[in-house]
């Protein structure tokens, strides 16, 4: 099943990659806890795609490397064990509120009514003297009152994750379509916004189908792939590009964006390059996708060293005549390759604006960026796993973007160049500024 925007939102509530309060508990108890969670998933007809959320919960409870879910066991006994009140010399506590939080986080962030049904089921196994507090907790969770976690095992990080997920669930759906000629850096730009190498970026016709990347609200290292064959749960970004290359159909990928765009239901649509002589069907596929969907925001990526090419001209004329878009942004990519001794950024941008105006675009918005530098420096800032070669290139970019003539951040009025060296270099690539522009639109 290829999912639509309203359907993917149901896949997008991921359990956050934080330390779970039960992390240091005995393995037996944690396995009972997860098995009981599965019981609630089945009872409330949670779609199979939600199992990915349980895999994430398993990961934060047991540590990375644990992906086999323990479904076996006596769930009645497990329920009694998990929900019973326990006593320690220092405090009186219970897992009941924590378990209820996890149920709502995984299964009912965007569905208040389902959350209330889960709460009623839950109260059927709890002494009535606790019902008032349980009702108050659930009411505060759905009304946005952060005090719902007082006197429970629910951590501050979990509260923030819930609030972020609720904000995401209540946000409006947005789509951003990306188009370009081959090797313009379109897929690299999408990767830089997400913060991971997901879309293929080799010097070839990498994107051969429509790929839709959907933002999840909470940081996690698992991406869910949905296609006509079913769902595939991956623990990390590494295998995703190969999976995309081997697919002959549209793919939807749900995961966290290391960007301001994770705050809403944003979809980034990657389309094939339109000038492949080996794959002429790519042009038809892209043009059909653009003309059929009336993009809310369309991002046209232009490599700085080849702007004004005949292939770009033909595709731009098609867009102008056949595509009903809301807003269009022209991103001038690979700006790290310009030579300040021979050119100026202002001159390049003005030339491109004039060229676009001659084609027929009125007051074109032109944004300078180095997507590759932005991706690598963002990985350094986020402390993402990198190869030795990536680190070396990131350090080279750091030096380059510490120079005033490579400060592209100043062309984005929504961003100020503040923070440490890595943050300042990241801002200079233009990436955070472009993300803010997309978010603002």
PDB file of C-alpha atoms in Angstrom, residues 179-182 273-276 283-284 286-287 290 298 300-302 306-323 325 328 330 355-356 358-361:
ATOM      1  CA  UNK A 179      12.823  18.923  -8.975  1.00  0.00           C
ATOM      2  CA  UNK A 180      15.983  19.451 -11.040  1.00  0.00           C
ATOM      3  CA  UNK A 181      18.070  18.174 -13.889  1.00  0.00           C
ATOM      4  CA  UNK A 182      20.481  15.313 -13.182  1.00  0.00           C
ATOM      5  CA  UNK A 273      16.069  14.174 -12.861  1.00  0.00           C
ATOM      6  CA  UNK A 274      14.423  15.170 -16.125  1.00  0.00           C
ATOM      7  CA  UNK A 275      17.310  14.971 -18.596  1.00  0.00           C
ATOM      8  CA  UNK A 276      18.519  11.372 -18.483  1.00  0.00           C
ATOM      9  CA  UNK A 283      11.089  13.005 -17.346  1.00  0.00           C
ATOM     10  CA  UNK A 284       7.542  11.754 -17.902  1.00  0.00           C
ATOM     11  CA  UNK A 286       8.489  13.715 -12.818  1.00  0.00           C
ATOM     12  CA  UNK A 287       6.315  15.885 -15.020  1.00  0.00           C
ATOM     13  CA  UNK A 290       4.285  17.745 -10.648  1.00  0.00           C
ATOM     14  CA  UNK A 298       8.106  23.649  -5.330  1.00  0.00           C
ATOM     15  CA  UNK A 300      13.859  23.923  -8.146  1.00  0.00           C
ATOM     16  CA  UNK A 301      17.540  23.061  -7.614  1.00  0.00           C
ATOM     17  CA  UNK A 302      20.107  24.691  -9.917  1.00  0.00           C
ATOM     18  CA  UNK A 306      25.647  25.022 -15.027  1.00  0.00           C
ATOM     19  CA  UNK A 307      22.794  27.476 -14.571  1.00  0.00           C
ATOM     20  CA  UNK A 308      21.294  28.614 -17.861  1.00  0.00           C
ATOM     21  CA  UNK A 309      21.636  25.181 -19.512  1.00  0.00           C
ATOM     22  CA  UNK A 310      19.210  24.137 -22.241  1.00  0.00           C
ATOM     23  CA  UNK A 311      17.899  21.238 -20.097  1.00  0.00           C
ATOM     24  CA  UNK A 312      17.104  23.625 -17.252  1.00  0.00           C
ATOM     25  CA  UNK A 313      15.472  26.075 -19.650  1.00  0.00           C
ATOM     26  CA  UNK A 314      13.169  23.405 -21.115  1.00  0.00           C
ATOM     27  CA  UNK A 315      12.120  22.071 -17.707  1.00  0.00           C
ATOM     28  CA  UNK A 316      11.531  25.558 -16.333  1.00  0.00           C
ATOM     29  CA  UNK A 317       9.336  26.442 -19.313  1.00  0.00           C
ATOM     30  CA  UNK A 318       7.320  23.264 -18.739  1.00  0.00           C
ATOM     31  CA  UNK A 319       6.820  24.139 -15.057  1.00  0.00           C
ATOM     32  CA  UNK A 320       5.753  27.666 -15.929  1.00  0.00           C
ATOM     33  CA  UNK A 321       3.162  26.460 -18.435  1.00  0.00           C
ATOM     34  CA  UNK A 322       1.929  23.140 -16.994  1.00  0.00           C
ATOM     35  CA  UNK A 323       2.447  23.065 -13.213  1.00  0.00           C
ATOM     36  CA  UNK A 325       2.234  25.446  -7.836  1.00  0.00           C
ATOM     37  CA  UNK A 328       8.408  28.229  -6.083  1.00  0.00           C
ATOM     38  CA  UNK A 330      15.055  28.417  -6.761  1.00  0.00           C
ATOM     39  CA  UNK A 355      17.535  34.639 -16.373  1.00  0.00           C
ATOM     40  CA  UNK A 356      14.462  33.357 -14.528  1.00  0.00           C
ATOM     41  CA  UNK A 358      13.316  36.387 -18.829  1.00  0.00           C
ATOM     42  CA  UNK A 359      11.794  32.889 -18.829  1.00  0.00           C
ATOM     43  CA  UNK A 360       8.665  34.275 -17.182  1.00  0.00           C
ATOM     44  CA  UNK A 361       9.006  33.869 -13.400  1.00  0.00           C
TER      45      UNK A 361
END
